JSON list of C-alpha atoms and ligand atoms in Angstrom, two decimals:
[
{"chain": "A", "resi": 25, "resn": "MET", "atom": "CA", "xyz": [-11.76, 10.32, -2.74]},
{"chain": "A", "resi": 26, "resn": "LYS", "atom": "CA", "xyz": [-11.59, 7.46, -0.26]},
{"chain": "A", "resi": 27, "resn": "THR", "atom": "CA", "xyz": [-8.98, 7.19, 2.45]},
{"chain": "A", "resi": 28, "resn": "LEU", "atom": "CA", "xyz": [-6.69, 4.29, 1.59]},
{"chain": "A", "resi": 29, "resn": "VAL", "atom": "CA", "xyz": [-5.63, 1.76, 4.20]},
{"chain": "A", "resi": 30, "resn": "VAL", "atom": "CA", "xyz": [-3.07, -0.69, 2.82]},
{"chain": "A", "resi": 31, "resn": "ALA", "atom": "CA", "xyz": [-2.19, -3.92, 4.64]},
{"chain": "A", "resi": 32, "resn": "ASN", "atom": "CA", "xyz": [1.29, -5.19, 3.83]},
{"chain": "A", "resi": 33, "resn": "TRP", "atom": "CA", "xyz": [1.51, -8.75, 5.17]},
{"chain": "A", "resi": 34, "resn": "LYS", "atom": "CA", "xyz": [5.15, -9.15, 4.08]},
{"chain": "A", "resi": 35, "resn": "GLU", "atom": "CA", "xyz": [6.31, -12.80, 4.43]},
{"chain": "A", "resi": 36, "resn": "ASN", "atom": "CA", "xyz": [3.50, -13.92, 6.74]},
{"chain": "A", "resi": 37, "resn": "LYS", "atom": "CA", "xyz": [0.43, -16.21, 6.67]},
{"chain": "A", "resi": 38, "resn": "THR", "atom": "CA", "xyz": [-0.58, -19.61, 5.36]},
{"chain": "A", "resi": 39, "resn": "ILE", "atom": "CA", "xyz": [-3.78, -20.23, 3.37]},
{"chain": "A", "resi": 40, "resn": "ALA", "atom": "CA", "xyz": [-5.67, -21.16, 6.55]},
{"chain": "A", "resi": 41, "resn": "GLU", "atom": "CA", "xyz": [-4.47, -18.03, 8.34]},
{"chain": "A", "resi": 42, "resn": "ALA", "atom": "CA", "xyz": [-5.41, -15.83, 5.37]},
{"chain": "A", "resi": 43, "resn": "GLU", "atom": "CA", "xyz": [-8.93, -17.31, 5.32]},
{"chain": "A", "resi": 44, "resn": "GLN", "atom": "CA", "xyz": [-9.29, -16.80, 9.05]},
{"chain": "A", "resi": 45, "resn": "TRP", "atom": "CA", "xyz": [-8.10, -13.19, 8.77]},
{"chain": "A", "resi": 46, "resn": "THR", "atom": "CA", "xyz": [-10.62, -12.41, 6.00]},
{"chain": "A", "resi": 47, "resn": "ASP", "atom": "CA", "xyz": [-13.42, -13.95, 7.99]},
{"chain": "A", "resi": 48, "resn": "GLY", "atom": "CA", "xyz": [-12.41, -12.00, 11.09]},
{"chain": "A", "resi": 49, "resn": "LEU", "atom": "CA", "xyz": [-12.13, -8.71, 9.23]},
{"chain": "A", "resi": 50, "resn": "ASN", "atom": "CA", "xyz": [-15.50, -9.10, 7.50]},
{"chain": "A", "resi": 51, "resn": "LYS", "atom": "CA", "xyz": [-17.15, -9.76, 10.87]},
{"chain": "A", "resi": 52, "resn": "GLU", "atom": "CA", "xyz": [-15.46, -6.73, 12.44]},
{"chain": "A", "resi": 53, "resn": "LEU", "atom": "CA", "xyz": [-16.31, -4.38, 9.59]},
{"chain": "A", "resi": 54, "resn": "ARG", "atom": "CA", "xyz": [-19.92, -5.44, 9.40]},
{"chain": "A", "resi": 55, "resn": "ILE", "atom": "CA", "xyz": [-20.30, -3.65, 12.71]},
{"chain": "A", "resi": 56, "resn": "LYS", "atom": "CA", "xyz": [-19.04, -0.31, 11.40]},
{"chain": "A", "resi": 57, "resn": "ASN", "atom": "CA", "xyz": [-18.18, 0.43, 7.82]},
{"chain": "A", "resi": 58, "resn": "GLU", "atom": "CA", "xyz": [-19.37, 3.66, 6.22]},
{"chain": "A", "resi": 59, "resn": "GLY", "atom": "CA", "xyz": [-17.75, 2.78, 2.92]},
{"chain": "A", "resi": 60, "resn": "SER", "atom": "CA", "xyz": [-15.42, 5.78, 2.84]},
{"chain": "A", "resi": 61, "resn": "VAL", "atom": "CA", "xyz": [-12.30, 3.73, 3.34]},
{"chain": "A", "resi": 62, "resn": "GLU", "atom": "CA", "xyz": [-10.72, 1.56, 0.67]},
{"chain": "A", "resi": 63, "resn": "ILE", "atom": "CA", "xyz": [-8.83, -1.37, 2.15]},
{"chain": "A", "resi": 64, "resn": "ILE", "atom": "CA", "xyz": [-6.06, -2.81, 0.01]},
{"chain": "A", "resi": 65, "resn": "VAL", "atom": "CA", "xyz": [-4.66, -6.13, 1.19]},
{"chain": "A", "resi": 66, "resn": "CYS", "atom": "CA", "xyz": [-1.21, -7.08, -0.09]},
{"chain": "A", "resi": 67, "resn": "PRO", "atom": "CA", "xyz": [-0.49, -10.73, 0.74]},
{"chain": "A", "resi": 68, "resn": "PRO", "atom": "CA", "xyz": [2.44, -12.90, -0.43]},
{"chain": "A", "resi": 69, "resn": "SER", "atom": "CA", "xyz": [1.86, -13.64, -4.14]},
{"chain": "A", "resi": 70, "resn": "ILE", "atom": "CA", "xyz": [0.95, -17.30, -3.59]},
{"chain": "A", "resi": 71, "resn": "LEU", "atom": "CA", "xyz": [-2.10, -16.22, -1.55]},
{"chain": "A", "resi": 72, "resn": "ILE", "atom": "CA", "xyz": [-3.40, -13.74, -4.13]},
{"chain": "A", "resi": 73, "resn": "PRO", "atom": "CA", "xyz": [-5.72, -16.15, -6.04]},
{"chain": "A", "resi": 74, "resn": "ILE", "atom": "CA", "xyz": [-7.38, -17.51, -2.89]},
{"chain": "A", "resi": 75, "resn": "LEU", "atom": "CA", "xyz": [-7.93, -14.03, -1.48]},
{"chain": "A", "resi": 76, "resn": "HIS", "atom": "CA", "xyz": [-9.24, -12.90, -4.85]},
{"chain": "A", "resi": 77, "resn": "SER", "atom": "CA", "xyz": [-11.98, -15.52, -4.62]},
{"chain": "A", "resi": 78, "resn": "LEU", "atom": "CA", "xyz": [-12.72, -14.62, -0.97]},
{"chain": "A", "resi": 79, "resn": "PHE", "atom": "CA", "xyz": [-12.97, -10.87, -1.66]},
{"chain": "A", "resi": 80, "resn": "ILE", "atom": "CA", "xyz": [-15.61, -11.16, -4.41]},
{"chain": "A", "resi": 81, "resn": "ILE", "atom": "CA", "xyz": [-18.63, -10.29, -2.29]},
{"chain": "A", "resi": 82, "resn": "PRO", "atom": "CA", "xyz": [-21.07, -7.45, -3.03]},
{"chain": "A", "resi": 83, "resn": "ASN", "atom": "CA", "xyz": [-20.08, -4.04, -1.62]},
{"chain": "A", "resi": 84, "resn": "SER", "atom": "CA", "xyz": [-16.86, -5.39, -0.16]},
{"chain": "A", "resi": 85, "resn": "PRO", "atom": "CA", "xyz": [-14.41, -2.59, 0.71]},
{"chain": "A", "resi": 86, "resn": "LEU", "atom": "CA", "xyz": [-11.54, -5.06, 0.22]},
{"chain": "A", "resi": 87, "resn": "ARG", "atom": "CA", "xyz": [-9.19, -4.74, -2.75]},
{"chain": "A", "resi": 88, "resn": "LEU", "atom": "CA", "xyz": [-6.07, -6.71, -3.55]},
{"chain": "A", "resi": 89, "resn": "GLY", "atom": "CA", "xyz": [-2.51, -5.62, -4.12]},
{"chain": "A", "resi": 90, "resn": "ALA", "atom": "CA", "xyz": [0.78, -7.43, -4.70]},
{"chain": "A", "resi": 91, "resn": "GLN", "atom": "CA", "xyz": [3.93, -6.78, -2.67]},
{"chain": "A", "resi": 92, "resn": "ASP", "atom": "CA", "xyz": [6.20, -6.71, -5.71]},
{"chain": "A", "resi": 93, "resn": "VAL", "atom": "CA", "xyz": [6.30, -7.27, -9.47]},
{"chain": "A", "resi": 94, "resn": "SER", "atom": "CA", "xyz": [8.92, -8.29, -12.00]},
{"chain": "A", "resi": 95, "resn": "LYS", "atom": "CA", "xyz": [10.73, -5.51, -13.83]},
{"chain": "A", "resi": 96, "resn": "PHE", "atom": "CA", "xyz": [10.59, -7.68, -16.96]},
{"chain": "A", "resi": 97, "resn": "GLU", "atom": "CA", "xyz": [7.62, -8.19, -19.27]},
{"chain": "A", "resi": 98, "resn": "GLU", "atom": "CA", "xyz": [8.03, -12.00, -19.50]},
{"chain": "A", "resi": 99, "resn": "GLY", "atom": "CA", "xyz": [10.64, -14.67, -20.27]},
{"chain": "A", "resi": 100, "resn": "GLN", "atom": "CA", "xyz": [13.56, -16.46, -18.66]},
{"chain": "A", "resi": 101, "resn": "TYR", "atom": "CA", "xyz": [13.44, -14.91, -15.18]},
{"chain": "A", "resi": 102, "resn": "THR", "atom": "CA", "xyz": [13.01, -17.76, -12.72]},
{"chain": "A", "resi": 103, "resn": "GLY", "atom": "CA", "xyz": [10.86, -16.99, -9.72]},
{"chain": "A", "resi": 104, "resn": "GLU", "atom": "CA", "xyz": [9.42, -13.74, -11.04]},
{"chain": "A", "resi": 105, "resn": "VAL", "atom": "CA", "xyz": [5.74, -12.76, -11.30]},
{"chain": "A", "resi": 106, "resn": "SER", "atom": "CA", "xyz": [4.90, -10.31, -14.08]},
{"chain": "A", "resi": 107, "resn": "ALA", "atom": "CA", "xyz": [2.46, -7.42, -14.15]},
{"chain": "A", "resi": 108, "resn": "LYS", "atom": "CA", "xyz": [0.55, -9.22, -16.89]},
{"chain": "A", "resi": 109, "resn": "MET", "atom": "CA", "xyz": [0.07, -12.23, -14.56]},
{"chain": "A", "resi": 110, "resn": "LEU", "atom": "CA", "xyz": [-1.05, -10.04, -11.67]},
{"chain": "A", "resi": 111, "resn": "LYS", "atom": "CA", "xyz": [-3.57, -8.18, -13.81]},
{"chain": "A", "resi": 112, "resn": "GLY", "atom": "CA", "xyz": [-6.99, -9.72, -13.28]},
{"chain": "A", "resi": 113, "resn": "PHE", "atom": "CA", "xyz": [-6.20, -10.54, -9.66]},
{"chain": "A", "resi": 114, "resn": "VAL", "atom": "CA", "xyz": [-4.96, -7.26, -8.17]},
{"chain": "A", "resi": 115, "resn": "ASP", "atom": "CA", "xyz": [-5.51, -3.54, -8.75]},
{"chain": "A", "resi": 116, "resn": "TYR", "atom": "CA", "xyz": [-2.41, -2.31, -6.89]},
{"chain": "A", "resi": 117, "resn": "VAL", "atom": "CA", "xyz": [1.26, -3.23, -6.50]},
{"chain": "A", "resi": 118, "resn": "ILE", "atom": "CA", "xyz": [3.66, -2.11, -3.79]},
{"chain": "A", "resi": 119, "resn": "VAL", "atom": "CA", "xyz": [6.89, -1.16, -5.54]},
{"chain": "A", "resi": 120, "resn": "GLY", "atom": "CA", "xyz": [10.29, -0.32, -4.09]},
{"chain": "A", "resi": 121, "resn": "HIS", "atom": "CA", "xyz": [9.56, -1.17, -0.46]},
{"chain": "A", "resi": 122, "resn": "SER", "atom": "CA", "xyz": [12.60, -0.42, 1.71]},
{"chain": "A", "resi": 123, "resn": "GLU", "atom": "CA", "xyz": [12.92, -4.13, 2.54]},
{"chain": "A", "resi": 124, "resn": "ARG", "atom": "CA", "xyz": [13.17, -4.93, -1.20]},
{"chain": "A", "resi": 125, "resn": "ARG", "atom": "CA", "xyz": [15.81, -2.24, -1.54]},
{"chain": "A", "resi": 126, "resn": "LYS", "atom": "CA", "xyz": [17.72, -3.46, 1.55]},
{"chain": "A", "resi": 127, "resn": "TYR", "atom": "CA", "xyz": [17.56, -7.27, 1.28]},
{"chain": "A", "resi": 128, "resn": "PHE", "atom": "CA", "xyz": [17.19, -7.75, -2.48]},
{"chain": "A", "resi": 129, "resn": "GLY", "atom": "CA", "xyz": [19.34, -4.92, -3.77]},
{"chain": "A", "resi": 130, "resn": "GLU", "atom": "CA", "xyz": [16.62, -3.10, -5.65]},
{"chain": "A", "resi": 131, "resn": "THR", "atom": "CA", "xyz": [17.82, 0.16, -7.15]},
{"chain": "A", "resi": 132, "resn": "ASP", "atom": "CA", "xyz": [15.91, 3.25, -8.22]},
{"chain": "A", "resi": 133, "resn": "ASP", "atom": "CA", "xyz": [16.34, 2.05, -11.82]},
{"chain": "A", "resi": 134, "resn": "ASP", "atom": "CA", "xyz": [14.70, -1.29, -10.94]},
{"chain": "A", "resi": 135, "resn": "VAL", "atom": "CA", "xyz": [11.86, 0.56, -9.23]},
{"chain": "A", "resi": 136, "resn": "LYS", "atom": "CA", "xyz": [11.35, 2.73, -12.29]},
{"chain": "A", "resi": 137, "resn": "LEU", "atom": "CA", "xyz": [11.12, -0.35, -14.56]},
{"chain": "A", "resi": 138, "resn": "LYS", "atom": "CA", "xyz": [8.62, -1.96, -12.17]},
{"chain": "A", "resi": 139, "resn": "VAL", "atom": "CA", "xyz": [6.49, 1.18, -12.12]},
{"chain": "A", "resi": 140, "resn": "GLU", "atom": "CA", "xyz": [6.53, 1.18, -15.93]},
{"chain": "A", "resi": 141, "resn": "GLN", "atom": "CA", "xyz": [5.39, -2.46, -15.99]},
{"chain": "A", "resi": 142, "resn": "CYS", "atom": "CA", "xyz": [2.52, -1.64, -13.62]},
{"chain": "A", "resi": 143, "resn": "LEU", "atom": "CA", "xyz": [1.35, 1.35, -15.65]},
{"chain": "A", "resi": 144, "resn": "LYS", "atom": "CA", "xyz": [1.62, -0.58, -18.91]},
{"chain": "A", "resi": 145, "resn": "HIS", "atom": "CA", "xyz": [-0.74, -3.23, -17.51]},
{"chain": "A", "resi": 146, "resn": "ASN", "atom": "CA", "xyz": [-3.11, -0.81, -15.78]},
{"chain": "A", "resi": 147, "resn": "LEU", "atom": "CA", "xyz": [-2.06, -1.62, -12.25]},
{"chain": "A", "resi": 148, "resn": "ILE", "atom": "CA", "xyz": [-1.62, 1.21, -9.76]},
{"chain": "A", "resi": 149, "resn": "PRO", "atom": "CA", "xyz": [1.87, 1.25, -8.26]},
{"chain": "A", "resi": 150, "resn": "ILE", "atom": "CA", "xyz": [2.23, 2.23, -4.62]},
{"chain": "A", "resi": 151, "resn": "VAL", "atom": "CA", "xyz": [5.80, 3.49, -4.73]},
{"chain": "A", "resi": 152, "resn": "CYS", "atom": "CA", "xyz": [7.57, 3.44, -1.37]},
{"chain": "A", "resi": 153, "resn": "VAL", "atom": "CA", "xyz": [10.05, 6.26, -0.83]},
{"chain": "A", "resi": 154, "resn": "SER", "atom": "CA", "xyz": [12.09, 7.49, 2.10]},
{"chain": "A", "resi": 155, "resn": "HIS", "atom": "CA", "xyz": [13.67, 10.53, 0.44]},
{"chain": "A", "resi": 156, "resn": "LEU", "atom": "CA", "xyz": [12.82, 12.92, -2.37]},
{"chain": "A", "resi": 157, "resn": "LYS", "atom": "CA", "xyz": [15.51, 11.72, -4.76]},
{"chain": "A", "resi": 158, "resn": "GLN", "atom": "CA", "xyz": [13.57, 8.47, -5.10]},
{"chain": "A", "resi": 159, "resn": "VAL", "atom": "CA", "xyz": [10.50, 10.46, -6.12]},
{"chain": "A", "resi": 160, "resn": "SER", "atom": "CA", "xyz": [12.25, 12.36, -8.89]},
{"chain": "A", "resi": 161, "resn": "LYS", "atom": "CA", "xyz": [13.45, 9.04, -10.36]},
{"chain": "A", "resi": 162, "resn": "CYS", "atom": "CA", "xyz": [9.84, 8.27, -11.32]},
{"chain": "A", "resi": 163, "resn": "HIS", "atom": "CA", "xyz": [9.28, 11.66, -12.90]},
{"chain": "A", "resi": 164, "resn": "SER", "atom": "CA", "xyz": [9.11, 10.64, -16.52]},
{"chain": "A", "resi": 165, "resn": "ILE", "atom": "CA", "xyz": [6.21, 8.35, -15.72]},
{"chain": "A", "resi": 166, "resn": "LYS", "atom": "CA", "xyz": [2.47, 9.16, -15.70]},
{"chain": "A", "resi": 167, "resn": "VAL", "atom": "CA", "xyz": [2.20, 10.25, -12.10]},
{"chain": "A", "resi": 168, "resn": "SER", "atom": "CA", "xyz": [-1.55, 10.81, -11.96]},
{"chain": "A", "resi": 169, "resn": "GLN", "atom": "CA", "xyz": [-2.00, 7.02, -11.92]},
{"chain": "A", "resi": 170, "resn": "MET", "atom": "CA", "xyz": [0.48, 6.50, -9.12]},
{"chain": "A", "resi": 171, "resn": "ILE", "atom": "CA", "xyz": [0.41, 6.45, -5.35]},
{"chain": "A", "resi": 172, "resn": "PHE", "atom": "CA", "xyz": [3.46, 7.27, -3.25]},
{"chain": "A", "resi": 173, "resn": "ALA", "atom": "CA", "xyz": [4.02, 5.95, 0.26]},
{"chain": "A", "resi": 174, "resn": "TYR", "atom": "CA", "xyz": [6.37, 7.97, 2.43]},
{"chain": "A", "resi": 175, "resn": "GLU", "atom": "CA", "xyz": [8.07, 5.43, 4.68]},
{"chain": "A", "resi": 176, "resn": "PRO", "atom": "CA", "xyz": [10.97, 6.84, 6.72]},
{"chain": "A", "resi": 177, "resn": "LEU", "atom": "CA", "xyz": [13.49, 4.05, 7.35]},
{"chain": "A", "resi": 178, "resn": "PHE", "atom": "CA", "xyz": [13.65, 4.60, 11.10]},
{"chain": "A", "resi": 179, "resn": "ALA", "atom": "CA", "xyz": [9.89, 4.10, 11.40]},
{"chain": "A", "resi": 180, "resn": "VAL", "atom": "CA", "xyz": [9.43, 0.87, 9.40]},
{"chain": "A", "resi": 181, "resn": "GLY", "atom": "CA", "xyz": [8.95, -2.07, 11.76]},
{"chain": "A", "resi": 182, "resn": "SER", "atom": "CA", "xyz": [10.45, -0.15, 14.69]},
{"chain": "A", "resi": 183, "resn": "GLY", "atom": "CA", "xyz": [7.38, 0.81, 16.70]},
{"chain": "A", "resi": 184, "resn": "LYS", "atom": "CA", "xyz": [8.51, 4.46, 16.42]},
{"chain": "A", "resi": 185, "resn": "ALA", "atom": "CA", "xyz": [6.35, 6.33, 13.94]},
{"chain": "A", "resi": 186, "resn": "ASP", "atom": "CA", "xyz": [7.31, 9.68, 12.44]},
{"chain": "A", "resi": 187, "resn": "THR", "atom": "CA", "xyz": [5.40, 12.71, 13.69]},
{"chain": "A", "resi": 188, "resn": "PRO", "atom": "CA", "xyz": [2.25, 13.49, 11.68]},
{"chain": "A", "resi": 189, "resn": "GLU", "atom": "CA", "xyz": [3.58, 17.01, 10.97]},
{"chain": "A", "resi": 190, "resn": "SER", "atom": "CA", "xyz": [6.85, 15.75, 9.53]},
{"chain": "A", "resi": 191, "resn": "ALA", "atom": "CA", "xyz": [5.04, 13.10, 7.46]},
{"chain": "A", "resi": 192, "resn": "ASN", "atom": "CA", "xyz": [2.71, 15.79, 6.12]},
{"chain": "A", "resi": 193, "resn": "GLU", "atom": "CA", "xyz": [5.67, 18.01, 5.20]},
{"chain": "A", "resi": 194, "resn": "PHE", "atom": "CA", "xyz": [7.14, 15.18, 3.15]},
{"chain": "A", "resi": 195, "resn": "ALA", "atom": "CA", "xyz": [3.77, 14.42, 1.52]},
{"chain": "A", "resi": 196, "resn": "LYS", "atom": "CA", "xyz": [3.44, 18.10, 0.62]},
{"chain": "A", "resi": 197, "resn": "LYS", "atom": "CA", "xyz": [6.88, 18.06, -1.00]},
{"chain": "A", "resi": 198, "resn": "ILE", "atom": "CA", "xyz": [5.96, 14.99, -3.05]},
{"chain": "A", "resi": 199, "resn": "LYS", "atom": "CA", "xyz": [2.82, 16.75, -4.28]},
{"chain": "A", "resi": 200, "resn": "ALA", "atom": "CA", "xyz": [4.74, 19.93, -5.06]},
{"chain": "A", "resi": 201, "resn": "GLU", "atom": "CA", "xyz": [7.20, 17.91, -7.15]},
{"chain": "A", "resi": 202, "resn": "VAL", "atom": "CA", "xyz": [4.81, 15.49, -8.81]},
{"chain": "A", "resi": 203, "resn": "GLY", "atom": "CA", "xyz": [1.40, 17.18, -8.92]},
{"chain": "A", "resi": 204, "resn": "GLN", "atom": "CA", "xyz": [-1.44, 17.87, -6.52]},
{"chain": "A", "resi": 205, "resn": "ASP", "atom": "CA", "xyz": [-3.51, 14.94, -7.83]},
{"chain": "A", "resi": 206, "resn": "VAL", "atom": "CA", "xyz": [-1.07, 12.29, -6.70]},
{"chain": "A", "resi": 207, "resn": "ARG", "atom": "CA", "xyz": [-2.09, 10.39, -3.57]},
{"chain": "A", "resi": 208, "resn": "VAL", "atom": "CA", "xyz": [0.43, 10.07, -0.77]},
{"chain": "A", "resi": 209, "resn": "LEU", "atom": "CA", "xyz": [0.30, 7.56, 2.08]},
{"chain": "A", "resi": 210, "resn": "TYR", "atom": "CA", "xyz": [2.26, 7.46, 5.29]},
{"chain": "A", "resi": 211, "resn": "GLY", "atom": "CA", "xyz": [3.81, 4.15, 6.40]},
{"chain": "A", "resi": 212, "resn": "GLY", "atom": "CA", "xyz": [5.94, 3.15, 9.40]},
{"chain": "A", "resi": 213, "resn": "SER", "atom": "CA", "xyz": [4.61, 1.83, 12.74]},
{"chain": "A", "resi": 214, "resn": "VAL", "atom": "CA", "xyz": [1.03, 2.89, 12.10]},
{"chain": "A", "resi": 215, "resn": "THR", "atom": "CA", "xyz": [-1.36, 1.65, 14.81]},
{"chain": "A", "resi": 216, "resn": "ALA", "atom": "CA", "xyz": [-4.98, 2.16, 15.87]},
{"chain": "A", "resi": 217, "resn": "GLU", "atom": "CA", "xyz": [-3.64, 4.67, 18.38]},
{"chain": "A", "resi": 218, "resn": "ASN", "atom": "CA", "xyz": [-1.79, 6.94, 15.93]},
{"chain": "A", "resi": 219, "resn": "VAL", "atom": "CA", "xyz": [-3.62, 6.45, 12.60]},
{"chain": "A", "resi": 220, "resn": "LYS", "atom": "CA", "xyz": [-6.07, 9.30, 13.21]},
{"chain": "A", "resi": 221, "resn": "SER", "atom": "CA", "xyz": [-3.25, 11.82, 13.64]},
{"chain": "A", "resi": 222, "resn": "PHE", "atom": "CA", "xyz": [-1.81, 10.87, 10.23]},
{"chain": "A", "resi": 223, "resn": "VAL", "atom": "CA", "xyz": [-5.00, 10.74, 8.14]},
{"chain": "A", "resi": 224, "resn": "GLU", "atom": "CA", "xyz": [-6.12, 14.08, 9.58]},
{"chain": "A", "resi": 225, "resn": "GLN", "atom": "CA", "xyz": [-3.15, 15.76, 7.92]},
{"chain": "A", "resi": 226, "resn": "PRO", "atom": "CA", "xyz": [-4.17, 17.73, 4.80]},
{"chain": "A", "resi": 227, "resn": "ASP", "atom": "CA", "xyz": [-1.68, 16.11, 2.41]},
{"chain": "A", "resi": 228, "resn": "ILE", "atom": "CA", "xyz": [-1.88, 12.50, 3.62]},
{"chain": "A", "resi": 229, "resn": "ASN", "atom": "CA", "xyz": [-4.42, 10.34, 1.78]},
{"chain": "A", "resi": 230, "resn": "GLY", "atom": "CA", "xyz": [-4.05, 7.12, 3.73]},
{"chain": "A", "resi": 231, "resn": "VAL", "atom": "CA", "xyz": [-1.69, 4.73, 5.47]},
{"chain": "A", "resi": 232, "resn": "LEU", "atom": "CA", "xyz": [0.44, 1.68, 4.71]},
{"chain": "A", "resi": 233, "resn": "VAL", "atom": "CA", "xyz": [0.37, -0.77, 7.61]},
{"chain": "A", "resi": 234, "resn": "GLY", "atom": "CA", "xyz": [2.75, -3.68, 8.23]},
{"chain": "A", "resi": 235, "resn": "GLU", "atom": "CA", "xyz": [2.84, -5.30, 11.68]},
{"chain": "A", "resi": 236, "resn": "ALA", "atom": "CA", "xyz": [-0.53, -3.95, 12.81]},
{"chain": "A", "resi": 237, "resn": "SER", "atom": "CA", "xyz": [-2.26, -5.46, 9.76]},
{"chain": "A", "resi": 238, "resn": "LEU", "atom": "CA", "xyz": [-1.50, -9.06, 10.70]},
{"chain": "A", "resi": 239, "resn": "GLU", "atom": "CA", "xyz": [-4.30, -9.53, 13.26]},
{"chain": "A", "resi": 240, "resn": "ALA", "atom": "CA", "xyz": [-7.76, -8.94, 11.77]},
{"chain": "A", "resi": 241, "resn": "GLU", "atom": "CA", "xyz": [-9.10, -7.37, 14.94]},
{"chain": "A", "resi": 242, "resn": "GLU", "atom": "CA", "xyz": [-6.20, -4.95, 15.29]},
{"chain": "A", "resi": 243, "resn": "PHE", "atom": "CA", "xyz": [-6.35, -4.02, 11.62]},
{"chain": "A", "resi": 244, "resn": "ALA", "atom": "CA", "xyz": [-10.12, -3.50, 11.78]},
{"chain": "A", "resi": 245, "resn": "GLY", "atom": "CA", "xyz": [-9.43, -1.22, 14.74]},
{"chain": "A", "resi": 246, "resn": "ILE", "atom": "CA", "xyz": [-7.30, 0.96, 12.46]},
{"chain": "A", "resi": 247, "resn": "VAL", "atom": "CA", "xyz": [-10.01, 1.11, 9.79]},
{"chain": "A", "resi": 248, "resn": "LYS", "atom": "CA", "xyz": [-12.72, 1.93, 12.31]},
{"chain": "A", "resi": 249, "resn": "THR", "atom": "CA", "xyz": [-10.61, 4.63, 13.95]},
{"chain": "A", "resi": 250, "resn": "ILE", "atom": "CA", "xyz": [-10.40, 6.71, 10.77]},
{"chain": "A", "resi": 251, "resn": "PRO", "atom": "CA", "xyz": [-12.72, 9.62, 11.49]},
{"chain": "A", "resi": 252, "resn": "ILE", "atom": "CA", "xyz": [-15.42, 10.42, 8.96]},
{"chain": "A", "resi": 253, "resn": "ARG", "atom": "CA", "xyz": [-14.52, 14.10, 8.87]},
{"chain": "A", "resi": 254, "resn": "THR", "atom": "CA", "xyz": [-11.06, 13.29, 7.50]},
{"chain": "A", "resi": 255, "resn": "ARG", "atom": "CA", "xyz": [-12.59, 11.48, 4.55]},
{"chain": "A", "resi": 256, "resn": "ARG", "atom": "CA", "xyz": [-12.05, 14.34, 2.12]},
{"chain": "A", "resi": 257, "resn": "THR", "atom": "CA", "xyz": [-13.11, 14.57, -1.47]},
{"chain": "A", "resi": 258, "resn": "ARG", "atom": "CA", "xyz": [-9.72, 15.90, -2.59]},
{"chain": "B", "resi": 24, "resn": "PGA", "atom": "P1", "xyz": [5.24, -1.42, 9.91]},
{"chain": "B", "resi": 24, "resn": "PGA", "atom": "O1", "xyz": [5.59, -1.66, 8.37]},
{"chain": "B", "resi": 24, "resn": "PGA", "atom": "O2", "xyz": [3.84, -0.92, 9.96]},
{"chain": "B", "resi": 24, "resn": "PGA", "atom": "O3", "xyz": [5.41, -2.75, 10.55]},
{"chain": "B", "resi": 24, "resn": "PGA", "atom": "O4", "xyz": [6.22, -0.39, 10.40]},
{"chain": "B", "resi": 24, "resn": "PGA", "atom": "C1", "xyz": [5.18, -0.74, 7.40]},
{"chain": "B", "resi": 24, "resn": "PGA", "atom": "C2", "xyz": [5.72, -1.14, 6.07]},
{"chain": "B", "resi": 24, "resn": "PGA", "atom": "O5", "xyz": [6.78, -1.77, 6.01]},
{"chain": "B", "resi": 24, "resn": "PGA", "atom": "O6", "xyz": [5.12, -0.84, 5.03]}
]
């Protein structure tokens, strides 16, 4: 199984900047890419179609994800983008990010509905959680097709990452609760300097990167730093 590296651009980048980033990343990764890392780029939804066309190149390690999805199937919900609309463009959707919970009032019930929409339309939800209660809320859902991202609130956007040991403990607890097949990422102030210490942990399957994903060179540095020996088959 590949190590996952997810770029969460949040509310950043114009079309020109997104094109420049893709160009920069492709150049950087041509130098060193053993193909054991899957890179999932999650731009603002308006940039998804343009990136979709840029990412269709043979053997590209780049995949697309959305940062959010509507909890509704379709209808009178101004401003929303449904799972059905995203399907065909993206393979993954970040769901329940702490910024959605904090600034847009998303509840665990909303997150559950969004996860259900993703699974119904064959998209893989990357469910962001900061405590175990949020994990158990998704329990009734097919967990083998889900990814969890453990993102402690103090670490998101702060420059102060959790310790790899503590992140691994949390990942282990998620797997104990949900099943050993579920993939768990760590997110919160991941950089090229600390990424190795997280992906070397036995229960961490990848990372979710915010700030350090915005510059192509810095982000490529993260991808290239992931040591081959951590690229497990489990
Ligand atoms: P950060 O963001 O890397 O800037 O801490 C991570 C995230 O919000 O997913």
